[in-house]
Amino acid sequence: MVNEDDFLMLSGIQHFEFCKRQWALIHVEQQWEENVKTIEGQYIHRKVDQPFIKEKRGNVVRVRAMPVKSNELKISGVCDVVEFIEDEDGVEIPKLNGKYVAFPVEYKRGKPKKHDSDILQLVTQAICLEEMLLLKVEKAFLYYEEIKRRVEIIITDELRIKVKNIVEEMYMYYKKRYTPKVKTGPHCKQCSLRNICLPVLMGKQSVKTYIERKLQE
């Protein structure tokens, strides 16, 4: 039996690729702080985060805030939008009364990044859809608010393998309840957990210990 309570959050892939320590602070130590970027991100998602709303235009059906999961990866989350396009070479989707191909669309603030965190989150969504719907997801899209357009991402086998390796590493840290140390850099200035992370980054104490000590003071 698969216990979904033990599944990791799909959104954690993005945090982990950006910074393993940030991921552990959020998903292992349950730390979080709001900043301008996180608030803007929530605003951008407001339109798409309306669960189970379906829109049909021509041969395209858009499903918003679609829950997805992978029993193989033991990971679950929500796709901002999944677009189903009628296609005779697609697979039968009973609830949509026809054959379709599908791809996820993820909405992001800002513009395309130099690292792959957004791409890997999208690939993980594609893997979940493939497992759930028994179809092949060949491509997916990232919509960036700053440039006001979609960026097409081809879902390659190399990206699928990278996601699987990352999830295995995430589970290793999660099971050990371990928060890794990382090298600081310019990216730290933009991190929503900077105030929690940096005071103890080079020390031996955990974030939890640091906060408890500060509260006592």
PDB file of C-alpha atoms in Angstrom, residues 43-202:
ATOM      1  CA  TYR A  43      -1.061  37.121  -6.849  1.00  0.00           C
ATOM      2  CA  ILE A  44      -0.054  35.667 -10.206  1.00  0.00           C
ATOM      3  CA  HIS A  45      -1.422  32.246  -9.210  1.00  0.00           C
ATOM      4  CA  ARG A  46      -4.746  33.649  -8.004  1.00  0.00           C
ATOM      5  CA  LYS A  47      -6.399  33.310 -11.402  1.00  0.00           C
ATOM      6  CA  VAL A  48      -5.191  29.783 -12.046  1.00  0.00           C
ATOM      7  CA  ASP A  49      -5.605  28.395  -8.536  1.00  0.00           C
ATOM      8  CA  GLN A  50      -9.324  27.710  -8.852  1.00  0.00           C
ATOM      9  CA  PRO A  51      -9.658  23.962  -8.332  1.00  0.00           C
ATOM     10  CA  PHE A  52     -11.406  21.793 -10.902  1.00  0.00           C
ATOM     11  CA  ILE A  53     -12.527  24.660 -13.140  1.00  0.00           C
ATOM     12  CA  LYS A  54     -12.635  23.504 -16.769  1.00  0.00           C
ATOM     13  CA  GLU A  55     -12.735  25.705 -19.837  1.00  0.00           C
ATOM     14  CA  LYS A  56     -13.269  24.471 -23.387  1.00  0.00           C
ATOM     15  CA  ARG A  57     -12.365  26.501 -26.423  1.00  0.00           C
ATOM     16  CA  GLY A  58     -12.538  24.655 -29.713  1.00  0.00           C
ATOM     17  CA  ASN A  59     -10.541  21.458 -29.370  1.00  0.00           C
ATOM     18  CA  VAL A  60      -8.727  22.578 -26.208  1.00  0.00           C
ATOM     19  CA  VAL A  61      -9.862  21.865 -22.636  1.00  0.00           C
ATOM     20  CA  ARG A  62      -8.056  23.724 -19.834  1.00  0.00           C
ATOM     21  CA  VAL A  63      -8.222  22.346 -16.290  1.00  0.00           C
ATOM     22  CA  ARG A  64      -7.060  24.701 -13.538  1.00  0.00           C
ATOM     23  CA  ALA A  65      -5.379  23.692 -10.260  1.00  0.00           C
ATOM     24  CA  MET A  66      -5.339  20.017 -11.156  1.00  0.00           C
ATOM     25  CA  PRO A  67      -4.013  17.734  -8.373  1.00  0.00           C
ATOM     26  CA  VAL A  68      -1.320  15.335  -9.605  1.00  0.00           C
ATOM     27  CA  LYS A  69       0.854  12.661  -8.040  1.00  0.00           C
ATOM     28  CA  SER A  70       3.389   9.957  -8.815  1.00  0.00           C
ATOM     29  CA  ASN A  71       3.373   6.759  -6.796  1.00  0.00           C
ATOM     30  CA  GLU A  72       6.760   5.884  -8.271  1.00  0.00           C
ATOM     31  CA  LEU A  73       8.404   9.124  -7.159  1.00  0.00           C
ATOM     32  CA  LYS A  74       6.228   9.407  -4.032  1.00  0.00           C
ATOM     33  CA  ILE A  75       5.511  13.043  -4.744  1.00  0.00           C
ATOM     34  CA  SER A  76       2.321  15.066  -5.144  1.00  0.00           C
ATOM     35  CA  GLY A  77       1.201  18.586  -5.934  1.00  0.00           C
ATOM     36  CA  VAL A  78      -0.967  20.776  -8.117  1.00  0.00           C
ATOM     37  CA  CYS A  79      -0.547  21.882 -11.731  1.00  0.00           C
ATOM     38  CA  ASP A  80      -1.498  25.512 -12.351  1.00  0.00           C
ATOM     39  CA  VAL A  81      -3.115  24.507 -15.646  1.00  0.00           C
ATOM     40  CA  VAL A  82      -3.262  21.304 -17.667  1.00  0.00           C
ATOM     41  CA  GLU A  83      -4.264  21.718 -21.293  1.00  0.00           C
ATOM     42  CA  PHE A  84      -5.896  18.783 -23.068  1.00  0.00           C
ATOM     43  CA  ILE A  85      -5.961  18.953 -26.868  1.00  0.00           C
ATOM     44  CA  GLU A  86      -8.164  16.640 -28.902  1.00  0.00           C
ATOM     45  CA  ASP A  87      -5.985  14.331 -30.984  1.00  0.00           C
ATOM     46  CA  GLU A  88      -6.784  11.030 -32.723  1.00  0.00           C
ATOM     47  CA  ASP A  89      -3.312   9.810 -31.769  1.00  0.00           C
ATOM     48  CA  GLY A  90      -3.905  10.699 -28.117  1.00  0.00           C
ATOM     49  CA  VAL A  91      -5.328   8.585 -25.307  1.00  0.00           C
ATOM     50  CA  GLU A  92      -8.947   8.179 -24.288  1.00  0.00           C
ATOM     51  CA  ILE A  93      -9.960  10.524 -21.455  1.00  0.00           C
ATOM     52  CA  PRO A  94     -13.436   9.298 -20.378  1.00  0.00           C
ATOM     53  CA  LYS A  95     -14.362  12.452 -18.461  1.00  0.00           C
ATOM     54  CA  LEU A  96     -13.635  14.563 -21.542  1.00  0.00           C
ATOM     55  CA  ASN A  97     -15.362  12.215 -23.986  1.00  0.00           C
ATOM     56  CA  GLY A  98     -12.574  11.798 -26.496  1.00  0.00           C
ATOM     57  CA  LYS A  99      -8.885  11.238 -27.210  1.00  0.00           C
ATOM     58  CA  TYR A 100      -6.427  13.862 -26.047  1.00  0.00           C
ATOM     59  CA  VAL A 101      -2.788  14.765 -25.649  1.00  0.00           C
ATOM     60  CA  ALA A 102      -1.940  16.818 -22.562  1.00  0.00           C
ATOM     61  CA  PHE A 103       0.692  19.169 -21.207  1.00  0.00           C
ATOM     62  CA  PRO A 104       1.074  21.238 -18.026  1.00  0.00           C
ATOM     63  CA  VAL A 105       1.398  25.035 -17.987  1.00  0.00           C
ATOM     64  CA  GLU A 106       3.126  26.610 -14.970  1.00  0.00           C
ATOM     65  CA  TYR A 107       2.782  30.338 -14.217  1.00  0.00           C
ATOM     66  CA  LYS A 108       5.770  32.230 -12.832  1.00  0.00           C
ATOM     67  CA  ARG A 109       6.539  35.804 -11.847  1.00  0.00           C
ATOM     68  CA  GLY A 110       9.646  37.366 -13.358  1.00  0.00           C
ATOM     69  CA  LYS A 111      11.426  36.011 -16.406  1.00  0.00           C
ATOM     70  CA  PRO A 112      13.238  32.797 -17.425  1.00  0.00           C
ATOM     71  CA  LYS A 113      15.977  31.861 -14.961  1.00  0.00           C
ATOM     72  CA  LYS A 114      19.601  30.890 -15.507  1.00  0.00           C
ATOM     73  CA  HIS A 115      19.121  27.717 -13.464  1.00  0.00           C
ATOM     74  CA  ASP A 116      16.697  24.848 -14.117  1.00  0.00           C
ATOM     75  CA  SER A 117      14.472  25.073 -11.035  1.00  0.00           C
ATOM     76  CA  ASP A 118      11.328  26.073 -12.963  1.00  0.00           C
ATOM     77  CA  ILE A 119      11.991  23.546 -15.700  1.00  0.00           C
ATOM     78  CA  LEU A 120      12.474  20.668 -13.278  1.00  0.00           C
ATOM     79  CA  GLN A 121       9.231  21.508 -11.458  1.00  0.00           C
ATOM     80  CA  LEU A 122       7.447  21.395 -14.821  1.00  0.00           C
ATOM     81  CA  VAL A 123       9.079  18.096 -15.793  1.00  0.00           C
ATOM     82  CA  THR A 124       7.954  16.595 -12.479  1.00  0.00           C
ATOM     83  CA  GLN A 125       4.387  17.634 -13.269  1.00  0.00           C
ATOM     84  CA  ALA A 126       4.719  15.971 -16.672  1.00  0.00           C
ATOM     85  CA  ILE A 127       5.956  12.739 -15.059  1.00  0.00           C
ATOM     86  CA  CYS A 128       2.938  12.745 -12.737  1.00  0.00           C
ATOM     87  CA  LEU A 129       0.540  13.269 -15.646  1.00  0.00           C
ATOM     88  CA  GLU A 130       2.161  10.453 -17.614  1.00  0.00           C
ATOM     89  CA  GLU A 131       1.729   8.051 -14.707  1.00  0.00           C
ATOM     90  CA  MET A 132      -1.831   9.115 -13.912  1.00  0.00           C
ATOM     91  CA  LEU A 133      -3.208   9.277 -17.455  1.00  0.00           C
ATOM     92  CA  LEU A 134      -1.009   6.641 -19.127  1.00  0.00           C
ATOM     93  CA  LEU A 135       0.084   9.021 -21.854  1.00  0.00           C
ATOM     94  CA  LYS A 136       3.323  10.562 -23.078  1.00  0.00           C
ATOM     95  CA  VAL A 137       3.921  14.247 -22.324  1.00  0.00           C
ATOM     96  CA  GLU A 138       6.254  15.502 -25.018  1.00  0.00           C
ATOM     97  CA  LYS A 139       6.316  19.187 -24.066  1.00  0.00           C
ATOM     98  CA  ALA A 140       5.126  21.686 -21.473  1.00  0.00           C
ATOM     99  CA  PHE A 141       5.081  25.442 -20.986  1.00  0.00           C
ATOM    100  CA  LEU A 142       6.257  28.055 -18.503  1.00  0.00           C
ATOM    101  CA  TYR A 143       4.395  31.365 -18.598  1.00  0.00           C
ATOM    102  CA  TYR A 144       6.435  34.280 -17.231  1.00  0.00           C
ATOM    103  CA  GLU A 145       4.587  37.364 -16.043  1.00  0.00           C
ATOM    104  CA  GLU A 146       7.462  39.764 -16.765  1.00  0.00           C
ATOM    105  CA  ILE A 147       7.785  38.844 -20.449  1.00  0.00           C
ATOM    106  CA  LYS A 148       4.064  38.077 -20.881  1.00  0.00           C
ATOM    107  CA  ARG A 149       4.528  34.926 -22.915  1.00  0.00           C
ATOM    108  CA  ARG A 150       5.003  31.177 -22.755  1.00  0.00           C
ATOM    109  CA  VAL A 151       8.312  29.368 -23.031  1.00  0.00           C
ATOM    110  CA  GLU A 152       8.112  25.871 -24.493  1.00  0.00           C
ATOM    111  CA  ILE A 153      10.000  23.131 -22.657  1.00  0.00           C
ATOM    112  CA  ILE A 154      10.705  19.796 -24.356  1.00  0.00           C
ATOM    113  CA  ILE A 155      10.414  16.938 -21.849  1.00  0.00           C
ATOM    114  CA  THR A 156      13.532  14.889 -22.541  1.00  0.00           C
ATOM    115  CA  ASP A 157      14.635  11.593 -21.017  1.00  0.00           C
ATOM    116  CA  GLU A 158      17.647  13.415 -19.565  1.00  0.00           C
ATOM    117  CA  LEU A 159      15.348  15.792 -17.669  1.00  0.00           C
ATOM    118  CA  ARG A 160      13.223  12.888 -16.419  1.00  0.00           C
ATOM    119  CA  ILE A 161      16.328  11.119 -15.081  1.00  0.00           C
ATOM    120  CA  LYS A 162      17.533  14.321 -13.413  1.00  0.00           C
ATOM    121  CA  VAL A 163      14.189  14.726 -11.636  1.00  0.00           C
ATOM    122  CA  LYS A 164      14.263  11.151 -10.357  1.00  0.00           C
ATOM    123  CA  ASN A 165      17.796  11.589  -9.017  1.00  0.00           C
ATOM    124  CA  ILE A 166      16.841  14.858  -7.294  1.00  0.00           C
ATOM    125  CA  VAL A 167      13.785  13.302  -5.649  1.00  0.00           C
ATOM    126  CA  GLU A 168      15.931  10.447  -4.318  1.00  0.00           C
ATOM    127  CA  GLU A 169      18.327  12.980  -2.792  1.00  0.00           C
ATOM    128  CA  MET A 170      15.425  14.948  -1.311  1.00  0.00           C
ATOM    129  CA  TYR A 171      14.117  11.793   0.374  1.00  0.00           C
ATOM    130  CA  MET A 172      17.567  11.042   1.756  1.00  0.00           C
ATOM    131  CA  TYR A 173      17.695  14.436   3.504  1.00  0.00           C
ATOM    132  CA  TYR A 174      14.044  14.243   4.535  1.00  0.00           C
ATOM    133  CA  LYS A 175      14.378  10.841   6.186  1.00  0.00           C
ATOM    134  CA  LYS A 176      17.501  11.938   8.043  1.00  0.00           C
ATOM    135  CA  ARG A 177      15.826  15.259   8.986  1.00  0.00           C
ATOM    136  CA  TYR A 178      19.028  16.881   7.786  1.00  0.00           C
ATOM    137  CA  THR A 179      19.477  20.528   6.739  1.00  0.00           C
ATOM    138  CA  PRO A 180      22.614  20.863   4.595  1.00  0.00           C
ATOM    139  CA  LYS A 181      25.025  23.770   4.633  1.00  0.00           C
ATOM    140  CA  VAL A 182      25.624  25.532   1.326  1.00  0.00           C
ATOM    141  CA  LYS A 183      27.937  28.176  -0.093  1.00  0.00           C
ATOM    142  CA  THR A 184      26.520  31.694   0.154  1.00  0.00           C
ATOM    143  CA  GLY A 185      26.255  33.921  -2.904  1.00  0.00           C
ATOM    144  CA  PRO A 186      24.362  36.789  -4.571  1.00  0.00           C
ATOM    145  CA  HIS A 187      21.258  34.592  -4.824  1.00  0.00           C
ATOM    146  CA  CYS A 188      20.965  34.670  -1.007  1.00  0.00           C
ATOM    147  CA  LYS A 189      19.876  38.337  -1.141  1.00  0.00           C
ATOM    148  CA  GLN A 190      16.703  37.324  -2.996  1.00  0.00           C
ATOM    149  CA  CYS A 191      15.852  34.370  -0.767  1.00  0.00           C
ATOM    150  CA  SER A 192      12.669  34.599   1.299  1.00  0.00           C
ATOM    151  CA  LEU A 193      14.424  32.759   4.145  1.00  0.00           C
ATOM    152  CA  ARG A 194      17.515  34.963   4.299  1.00  0.00           C
ATOM    153  CA  ASN A 195      16.793  36.281   7.811  1.00  0.00           C
ATOM    154  CA  ILE A 196      16.344  32.762   9.157  1.00  0.00           C
ATOM    155  CA  CYS A 197      19.125  31.093   7.214  1.00  0.00           C
ATOM    156  CA  LEU A 198      22.109  33.430   7.261  1.00  0.00           C
ATOM    157  CA  PRO A 199      22.544  33.931  11.044  1.00  0.00           C
ATOM    158  CA  VAL A 200      23.246  30.231  11.487  1.00  0.00           C
ATOM    159  CA  LEU A 201      24.547  29.273   8.083  1.00  0.00           C
ATOM    160  CA  MET A 202      28.114  28.682   9.248  1.00  0.00           C
TER     161      MET A 202
END
